[in-house]
Short mmCIF file of C-alpha atoms in Angstrom, two decimals:
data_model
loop_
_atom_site.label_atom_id
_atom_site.label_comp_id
_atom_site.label_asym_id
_atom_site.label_seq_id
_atom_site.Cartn_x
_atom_site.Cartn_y
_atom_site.Cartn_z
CA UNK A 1063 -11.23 5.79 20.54
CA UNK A 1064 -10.39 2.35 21.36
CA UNK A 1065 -9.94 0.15 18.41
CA UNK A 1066 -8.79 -3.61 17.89
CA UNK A 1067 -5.10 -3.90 15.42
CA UNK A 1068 -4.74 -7.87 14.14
CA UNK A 1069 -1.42 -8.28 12.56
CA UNK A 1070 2.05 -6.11 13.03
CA UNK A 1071 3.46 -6.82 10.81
CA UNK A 1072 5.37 -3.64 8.77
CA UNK A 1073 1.85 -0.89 8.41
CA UNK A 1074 0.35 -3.22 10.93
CA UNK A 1075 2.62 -1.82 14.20
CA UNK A 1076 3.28 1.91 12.90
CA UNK A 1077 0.17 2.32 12.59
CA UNK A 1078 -0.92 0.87 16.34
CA UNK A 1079 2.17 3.83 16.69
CA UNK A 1080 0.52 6.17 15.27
CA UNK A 1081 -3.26 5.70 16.79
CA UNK A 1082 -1.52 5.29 20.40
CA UNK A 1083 0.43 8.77 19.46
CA UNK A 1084 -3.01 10.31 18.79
CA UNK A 1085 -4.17 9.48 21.47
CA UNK A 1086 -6.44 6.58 20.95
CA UNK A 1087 -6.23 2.65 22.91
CA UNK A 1088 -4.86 -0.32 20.85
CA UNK A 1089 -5.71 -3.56 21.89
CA UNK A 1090 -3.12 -5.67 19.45
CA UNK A 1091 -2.97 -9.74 18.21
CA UNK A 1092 -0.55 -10.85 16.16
CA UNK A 1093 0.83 -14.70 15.36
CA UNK A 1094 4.35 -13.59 17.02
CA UNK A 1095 3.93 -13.04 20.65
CA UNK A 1096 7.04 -11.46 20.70
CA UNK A 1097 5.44 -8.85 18.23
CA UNK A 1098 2.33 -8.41 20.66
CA UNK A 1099 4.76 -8.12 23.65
CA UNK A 1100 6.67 -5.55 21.90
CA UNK A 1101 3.69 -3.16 21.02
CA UNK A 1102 2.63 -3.63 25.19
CA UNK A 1103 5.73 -1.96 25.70
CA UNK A 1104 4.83 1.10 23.81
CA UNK A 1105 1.75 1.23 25.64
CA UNK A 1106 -0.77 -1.14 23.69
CA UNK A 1107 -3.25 -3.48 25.25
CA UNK A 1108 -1.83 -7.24 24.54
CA UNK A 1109 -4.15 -10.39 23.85
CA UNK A 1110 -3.47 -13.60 23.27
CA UNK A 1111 -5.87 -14.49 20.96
CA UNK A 1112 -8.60 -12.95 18.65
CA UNK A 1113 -10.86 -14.13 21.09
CA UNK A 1114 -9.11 -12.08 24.29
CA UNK A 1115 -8.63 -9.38 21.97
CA UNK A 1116 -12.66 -9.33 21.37
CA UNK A 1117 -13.10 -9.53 25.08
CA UNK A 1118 -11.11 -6.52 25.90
CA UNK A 1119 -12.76 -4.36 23.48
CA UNK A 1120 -16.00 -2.00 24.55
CA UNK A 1121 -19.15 -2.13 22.37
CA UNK A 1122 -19.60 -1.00 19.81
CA UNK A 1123 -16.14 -2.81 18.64
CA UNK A 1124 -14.10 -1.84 16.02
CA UNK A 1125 -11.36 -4.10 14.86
CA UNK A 1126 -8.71 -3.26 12.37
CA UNK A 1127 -6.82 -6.43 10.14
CA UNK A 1128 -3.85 -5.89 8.76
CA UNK A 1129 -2.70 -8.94 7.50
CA UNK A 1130 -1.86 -10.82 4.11
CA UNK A 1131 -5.15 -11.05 1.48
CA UNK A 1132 -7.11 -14.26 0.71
CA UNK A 1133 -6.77 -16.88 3.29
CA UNK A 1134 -5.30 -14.96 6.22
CA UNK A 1135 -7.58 -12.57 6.18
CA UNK A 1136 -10.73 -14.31 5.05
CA UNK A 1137 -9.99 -16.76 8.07
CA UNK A 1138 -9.65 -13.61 10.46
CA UNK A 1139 -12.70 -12.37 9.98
CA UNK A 1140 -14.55 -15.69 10.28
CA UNK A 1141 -13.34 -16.18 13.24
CA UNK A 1142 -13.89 -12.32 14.44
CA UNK A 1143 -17.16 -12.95 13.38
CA UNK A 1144 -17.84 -15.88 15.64
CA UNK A 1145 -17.25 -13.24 18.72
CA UNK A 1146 -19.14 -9.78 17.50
CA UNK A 1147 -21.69 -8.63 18.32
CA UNK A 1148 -24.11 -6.52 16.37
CA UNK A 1149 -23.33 -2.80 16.02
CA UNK A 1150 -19.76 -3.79 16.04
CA UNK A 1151 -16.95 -3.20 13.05
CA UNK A 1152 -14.63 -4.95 11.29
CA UNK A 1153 -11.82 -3.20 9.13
CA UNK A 1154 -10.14 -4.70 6.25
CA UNK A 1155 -6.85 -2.00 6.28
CA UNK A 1156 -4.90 -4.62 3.57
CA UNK A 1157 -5.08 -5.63 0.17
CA UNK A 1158 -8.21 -7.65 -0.27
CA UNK A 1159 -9.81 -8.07 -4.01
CA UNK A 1160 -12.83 -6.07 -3.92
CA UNK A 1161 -15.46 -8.92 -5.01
CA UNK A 1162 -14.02 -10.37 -1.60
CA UNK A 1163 -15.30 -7.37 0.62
CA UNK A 1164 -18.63 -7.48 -1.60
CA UNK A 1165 -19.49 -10.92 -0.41
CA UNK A 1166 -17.64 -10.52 3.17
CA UNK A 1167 -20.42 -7.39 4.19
CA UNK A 1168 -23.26 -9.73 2.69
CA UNK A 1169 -22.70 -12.34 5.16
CA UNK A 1170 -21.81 -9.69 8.18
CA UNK A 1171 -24.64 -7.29 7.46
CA UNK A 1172 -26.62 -10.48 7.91
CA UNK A 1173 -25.38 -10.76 11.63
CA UNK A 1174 -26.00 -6.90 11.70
CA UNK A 1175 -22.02 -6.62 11.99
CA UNK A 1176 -20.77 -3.44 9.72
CA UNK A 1177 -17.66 -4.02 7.22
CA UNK A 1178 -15.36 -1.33 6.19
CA UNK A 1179 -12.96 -2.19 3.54
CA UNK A 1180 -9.67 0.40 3.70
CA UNK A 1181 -7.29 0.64 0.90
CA UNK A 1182 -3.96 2.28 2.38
CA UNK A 1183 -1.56 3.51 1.27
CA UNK A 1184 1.59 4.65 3.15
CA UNK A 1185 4.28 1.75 3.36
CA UNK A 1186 7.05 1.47 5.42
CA UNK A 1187 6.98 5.64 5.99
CA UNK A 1188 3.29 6.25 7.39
CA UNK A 1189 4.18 6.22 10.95
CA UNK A 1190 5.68 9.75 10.25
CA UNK A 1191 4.31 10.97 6.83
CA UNK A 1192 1.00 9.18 7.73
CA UNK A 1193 -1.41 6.92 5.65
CA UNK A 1194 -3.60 7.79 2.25
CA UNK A 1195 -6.96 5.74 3.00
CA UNK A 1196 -9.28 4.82 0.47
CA UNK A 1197 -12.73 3.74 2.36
CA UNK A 1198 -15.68 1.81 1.73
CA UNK A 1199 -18.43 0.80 3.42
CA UNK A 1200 -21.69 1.67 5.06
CA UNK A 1201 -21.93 5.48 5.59
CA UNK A 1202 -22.45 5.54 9.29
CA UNK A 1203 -19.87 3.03 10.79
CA UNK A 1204 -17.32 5.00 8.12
CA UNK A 1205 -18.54 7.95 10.26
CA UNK A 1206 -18.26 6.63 13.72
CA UNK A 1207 -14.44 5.71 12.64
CA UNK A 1208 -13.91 9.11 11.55
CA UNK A 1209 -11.22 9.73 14.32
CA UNK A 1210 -9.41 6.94 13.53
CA UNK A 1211 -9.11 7.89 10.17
CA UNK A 1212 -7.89 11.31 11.45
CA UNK A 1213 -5.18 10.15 12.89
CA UNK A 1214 -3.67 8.13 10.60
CA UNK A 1215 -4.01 10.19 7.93
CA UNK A 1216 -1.45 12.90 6.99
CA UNK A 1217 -3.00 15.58 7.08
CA UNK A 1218 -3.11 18.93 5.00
CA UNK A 1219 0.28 19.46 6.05
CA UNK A 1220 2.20 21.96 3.73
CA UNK A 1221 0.94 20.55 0.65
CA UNK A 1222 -0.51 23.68 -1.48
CA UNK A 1223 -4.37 23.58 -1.54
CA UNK A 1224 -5.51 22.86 -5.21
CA UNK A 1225 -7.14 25.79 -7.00
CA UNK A 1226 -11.27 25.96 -5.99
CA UNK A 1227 -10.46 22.60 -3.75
CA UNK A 1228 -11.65 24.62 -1.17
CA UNK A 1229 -15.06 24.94 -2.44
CA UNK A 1230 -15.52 21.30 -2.41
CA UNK A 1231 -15.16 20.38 0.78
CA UNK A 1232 -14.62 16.76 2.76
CA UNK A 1233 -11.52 14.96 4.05
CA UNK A 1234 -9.47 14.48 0.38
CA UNK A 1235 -7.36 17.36 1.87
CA UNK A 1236 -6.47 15.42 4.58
CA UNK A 1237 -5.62 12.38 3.11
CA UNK A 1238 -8.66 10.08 3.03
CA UNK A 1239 -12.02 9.61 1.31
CA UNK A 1240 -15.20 7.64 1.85
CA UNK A 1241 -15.28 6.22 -1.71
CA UNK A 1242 -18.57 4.49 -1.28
CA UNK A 1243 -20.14 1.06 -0.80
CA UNK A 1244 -18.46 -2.02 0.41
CA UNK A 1245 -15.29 -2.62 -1.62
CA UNK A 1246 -14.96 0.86 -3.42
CA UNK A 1247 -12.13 1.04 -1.04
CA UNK A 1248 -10.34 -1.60 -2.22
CA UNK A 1249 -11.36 -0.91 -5.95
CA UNK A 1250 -10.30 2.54 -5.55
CA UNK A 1251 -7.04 1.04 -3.99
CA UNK A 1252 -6.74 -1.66 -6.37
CA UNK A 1253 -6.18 1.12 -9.69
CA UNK A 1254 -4.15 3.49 -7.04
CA UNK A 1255 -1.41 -0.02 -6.97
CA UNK A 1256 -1.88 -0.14 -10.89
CA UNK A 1257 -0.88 3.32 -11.86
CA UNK A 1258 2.03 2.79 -9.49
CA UNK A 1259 2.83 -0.25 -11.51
CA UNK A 1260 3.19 2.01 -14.56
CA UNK A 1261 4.79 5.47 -12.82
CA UNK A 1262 7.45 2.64 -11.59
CA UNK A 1263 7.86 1.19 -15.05
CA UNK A 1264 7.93 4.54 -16.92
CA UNK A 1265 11.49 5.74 -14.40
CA UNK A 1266 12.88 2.26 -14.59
CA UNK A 1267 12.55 2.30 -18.37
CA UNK A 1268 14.35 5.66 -18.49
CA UNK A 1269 17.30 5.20 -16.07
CA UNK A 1270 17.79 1.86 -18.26
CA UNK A 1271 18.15 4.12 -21.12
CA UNK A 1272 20.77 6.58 -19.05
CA UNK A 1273 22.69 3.26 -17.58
CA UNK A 1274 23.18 1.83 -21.30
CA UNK A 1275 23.63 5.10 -23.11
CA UNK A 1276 27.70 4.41 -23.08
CA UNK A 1277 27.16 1.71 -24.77
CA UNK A 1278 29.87 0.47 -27.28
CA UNK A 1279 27.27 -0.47 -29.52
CA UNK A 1280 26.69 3.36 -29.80
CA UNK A 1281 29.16 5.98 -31.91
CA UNK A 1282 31.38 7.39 -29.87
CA UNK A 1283 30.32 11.17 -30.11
CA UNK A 1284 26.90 9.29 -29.30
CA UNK A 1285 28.20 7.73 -25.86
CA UNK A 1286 27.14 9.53 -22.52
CA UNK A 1287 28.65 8.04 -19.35
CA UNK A 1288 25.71 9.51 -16.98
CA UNK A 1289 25.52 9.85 -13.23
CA UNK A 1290 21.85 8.21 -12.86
CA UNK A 1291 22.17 9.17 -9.03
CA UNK A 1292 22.67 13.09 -10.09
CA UNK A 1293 20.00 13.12 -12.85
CA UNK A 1294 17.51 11.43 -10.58
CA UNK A 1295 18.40 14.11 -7.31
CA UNK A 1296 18.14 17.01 -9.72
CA UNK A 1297 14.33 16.13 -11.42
CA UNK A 1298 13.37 16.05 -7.34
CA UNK A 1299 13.84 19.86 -7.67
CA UNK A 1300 11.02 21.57 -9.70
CA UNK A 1301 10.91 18.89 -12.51
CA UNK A 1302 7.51 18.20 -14.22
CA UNK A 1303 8.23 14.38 -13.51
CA UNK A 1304 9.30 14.65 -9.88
CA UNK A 1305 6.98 12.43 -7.18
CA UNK A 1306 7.63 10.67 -4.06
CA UNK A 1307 8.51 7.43 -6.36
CA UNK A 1308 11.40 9.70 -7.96
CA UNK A 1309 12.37 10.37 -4.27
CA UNK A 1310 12.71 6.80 -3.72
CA UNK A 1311 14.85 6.12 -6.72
CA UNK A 1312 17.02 8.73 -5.84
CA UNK A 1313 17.26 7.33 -2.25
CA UNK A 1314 18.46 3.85 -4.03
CA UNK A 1315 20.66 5.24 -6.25
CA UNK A 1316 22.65 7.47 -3.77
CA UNK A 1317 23.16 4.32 -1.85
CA UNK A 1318 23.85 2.25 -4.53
CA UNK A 1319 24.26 3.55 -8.43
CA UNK A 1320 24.78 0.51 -10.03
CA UNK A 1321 22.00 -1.62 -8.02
CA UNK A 1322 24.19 -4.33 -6.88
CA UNK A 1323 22.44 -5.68 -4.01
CA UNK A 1324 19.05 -6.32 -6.35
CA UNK A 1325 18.79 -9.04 -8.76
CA UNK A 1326 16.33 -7.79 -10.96
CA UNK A 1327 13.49 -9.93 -9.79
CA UNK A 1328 10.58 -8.09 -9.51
CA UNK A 1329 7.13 -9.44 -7.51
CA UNK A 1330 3.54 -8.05 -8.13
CA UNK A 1331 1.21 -8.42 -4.90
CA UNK A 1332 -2.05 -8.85 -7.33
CA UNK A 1333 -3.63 -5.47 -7.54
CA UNK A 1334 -1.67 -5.25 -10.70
CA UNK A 1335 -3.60 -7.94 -12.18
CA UNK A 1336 -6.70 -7.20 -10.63
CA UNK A 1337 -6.87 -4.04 -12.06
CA UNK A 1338 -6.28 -5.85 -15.71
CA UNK A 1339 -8.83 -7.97 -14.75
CA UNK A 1340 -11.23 -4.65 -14.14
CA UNK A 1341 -10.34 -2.72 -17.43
CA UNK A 1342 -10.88 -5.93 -19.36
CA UNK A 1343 -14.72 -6.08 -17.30
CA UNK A 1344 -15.14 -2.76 -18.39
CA UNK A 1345 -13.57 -3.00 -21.67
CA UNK A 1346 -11.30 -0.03 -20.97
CA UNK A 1347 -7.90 -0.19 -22.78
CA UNK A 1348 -5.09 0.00 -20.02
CA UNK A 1349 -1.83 -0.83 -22.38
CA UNK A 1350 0.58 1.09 -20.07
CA UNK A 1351 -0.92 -1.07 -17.18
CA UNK A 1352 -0.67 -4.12 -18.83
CA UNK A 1353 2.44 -3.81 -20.24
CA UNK A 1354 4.06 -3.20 -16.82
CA UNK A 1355 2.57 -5.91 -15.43
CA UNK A 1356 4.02 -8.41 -18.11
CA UNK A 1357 7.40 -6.97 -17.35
CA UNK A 1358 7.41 -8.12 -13.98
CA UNK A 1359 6.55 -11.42 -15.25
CA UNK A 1360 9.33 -11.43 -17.62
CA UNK A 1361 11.45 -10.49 -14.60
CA UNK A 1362 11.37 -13.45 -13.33
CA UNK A 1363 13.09 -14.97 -16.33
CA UNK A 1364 15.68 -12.19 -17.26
CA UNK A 1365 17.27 -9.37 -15.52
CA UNK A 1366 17.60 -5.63 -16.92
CA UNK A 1367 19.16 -2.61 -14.80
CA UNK A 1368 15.36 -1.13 -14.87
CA UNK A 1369 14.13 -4.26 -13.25
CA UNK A 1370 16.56 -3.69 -10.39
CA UNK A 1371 15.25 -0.78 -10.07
CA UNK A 1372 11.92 -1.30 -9.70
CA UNK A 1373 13.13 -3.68 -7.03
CA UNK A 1374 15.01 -0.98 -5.54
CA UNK A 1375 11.47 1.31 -5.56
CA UNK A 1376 9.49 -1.80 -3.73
CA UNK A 1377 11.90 -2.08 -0.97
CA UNK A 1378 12.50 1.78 -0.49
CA UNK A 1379 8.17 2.62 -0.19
CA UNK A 1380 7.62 -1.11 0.96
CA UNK A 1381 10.18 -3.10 2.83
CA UNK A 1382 9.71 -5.66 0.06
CA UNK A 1383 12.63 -7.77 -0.16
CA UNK A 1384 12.65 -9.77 -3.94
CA UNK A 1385 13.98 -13.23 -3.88
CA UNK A 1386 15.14 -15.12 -6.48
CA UNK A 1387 12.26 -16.92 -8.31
CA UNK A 1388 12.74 -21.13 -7.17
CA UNK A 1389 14.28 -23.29 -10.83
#
C-alpha cells in the first residue's frame, strides 16, 4: 500500500523503515528537511510540505501522524484536512487524549474523511521487534489499513500461543487489535502507559530497597552489599516477575550499576494522568496508578536511586532523555 508518514521523529522514521521493508510506498514530511532527505535515501517518497505530500498520494489517501499530542497534531490534521478528499484517512499513530480523537472524527466524518486513532506501542525497538497497535475507528477504513497494520506489527513470532487463544480468533496474536470506535485506541493506549507507570514503579521501588540494604543504619548481620546488575539479569531467566521492562533495567544496570549518568528526574508524557483522570470518571480506585504518578512529581523535587532508575527504563524503551527540572 502506499501510505502518507508526517513526522520522523524516533517511531516516526523506523516505522517509514519498517512499511518500506514490507514492501509498501512512504511518502514522508517532516519539519527537518534534512530528516525528509534522509528517509529519500532509504527509498521514501520526499515532500516538502503537507500539501505536496497530499498531492503525491493516490485516492483513497491514507496518512499516518506521528508527531507530539495537542497542538502539533491538532494543527496537522487541520491542515490535512484542508487537502482530503472524501474516502480518504487520516491516522493518529501518537499519543493523543482520547476526548481529542472523539471530537477530531466528528468534524472529519462531516467532510466524509475517516479517522483512525492508533495507540502504539513499540519505542525506540519496533523497527526490529515491531509495534503493539491499539486501533480505533470506523470498522471499514480500520479494514482497508489492515496491511499496514501487518507490517508493523510483530507478529506471532515465537511467543507461545495462550491456552484456547486459538479458538478466539483475530489479529491479538499478531500484535494489534481493532478496539472499537473513535478513540478506544487511544483509551486502550492511554491505561496500557498507566500500568507501565506502575510495573516501572514497582522494580524501581525494589532495586531502591537492594541499593540501600548496606545501609549503616542497618545491624551489621542485617547489611547485604548486593549486585543489583546480577539480581536483575538472573529474574530475566524463568522468574515470575521477569518482562521486557526487567530487560531494560538489566540493560541499564550492566552499563551502569550505580546510575550515574541519570539524575533522578523523572517526566510523565500525560497518559499517566489521563488515565487518573478516567478511573476518577468511572470511580474506579487505581492507588498503584496514582501513587506512581505522584512519585514522578515528587521527582522533580528530590532524587532517590529508584527514580534514576525509572529514568534509566524511559531512555532504554524510549530514547527519553530527563533534564533537570528549570529553578
Amino acid at each position: 500500500m502506499q501510505l502518507g508518514m508526517v513526522g520522523l521523529g524516533r517511531m516516526g522514521a523506523n516505522m517509514t523503515r519498517r512499511l518500506m521493508r514490507g514492501g509498501h510506498q512512504a511518502v514522508v514530511s517532516d519539519l527537518s528537511a534534512d530528516a525528509v532527505k534522509g528517509l529519500a535515501g532509504e527509498g521514501a517518497v520526499a515532500s516538502a510540505s503537507l500539501q505536496d505530500l497530499v498531492s503525491k498520494l493516490k485516492p483513497p489517501r491514507a496518512v499516518w501522524i506521528m508527531v507530539p499530542a495537542g497542538g502539533p497534531t491538532e494543527q496537522t490534521v487541520q491542515t490535512l484536512t484542508q487537502h482530503l478528499q472524501p474516502g480518504d484517512t487520516i491516522i493518529d499513530g501518537g499519543n493523543s487524549y482520547f476526548k481529542d480523537d472523539v471530537r477530531r472524527s466528528k468534524v472529519l466524518k462531516e467532510k466524509g474523511i475517516h479517522y483512525v486513532d492508533v495507540g502504539t506501542s513499540g519505542g525506540v525497538w519496533g523497527l526490529e521487534r515491531g509495534y503493539c497497535m491499539m486501533i480505533g475507528g470506523p470498522k471499514e477504513a480500520v479494514q482497508r489499513l489492515d496491511p499496514i497494520f501487518k507490517t508493523l506489527a510483530p507478529g506471532i513470532g515465537d511467543i507461545p500461543r495462550t491456552p484456547g487463544r486459538e479458538k478466539l480468533g483475530g489479529t491479538a496474536e499478531d500484535g494489534y487489535i481493532h478496539c472499537g470506535p473513535s478513540g478506544s485506541g487511544h483509551f486502550v493506549k492511554m491505561v496500557h502507559n498507566g500500568i507501565e507507570y506502575g510495573i516501572m514503579q514497582a522494580y524501581a521501588e525494589g532495586f531502591d530497597i537492594f541499593r540501600n540494604a548496606a545501609s549503616s543504619q542497618l545491624p551489621p548481620d542485617h547489611r547485604y552489599n548486593l549486585n543489583v546488575a546480577d539480581i536483575a539479569e538472573v529474574w530475566r531467566r524463568g522468574s515470575v516477575v521477569s518482562s521486557w521492562l526487567l530487560d531494560l533495567t538489566a540493560i541499564a544496570l550492566a552499563e551502569d550499576p550505580v546510575l550515574s549518568k541519570y539524575t533522578g528526574t523523572v517526566q510523565d508524557s500525560g497518559e499517566g494522568r489521563w488515565t487518573i483522570q478516567a478511573a476518577v470518571e468511572a470511580a474506579v480506585p487505581a492507588e498503584v496508578l496514582s501513587a506512581a504518578l505522584y512519585t514522578r512529581f515528587r521527582s522533580r523535587q528530590e532524587h532517590t536511586f529508584a527514580e534514576k532508575l525509572l529514568s534509566a527504563m524511559r531512555q532504554q524503551f524510549g530514547g527519553h532523555i530527563e533534564l533537570k527540572p528549570p529553578k
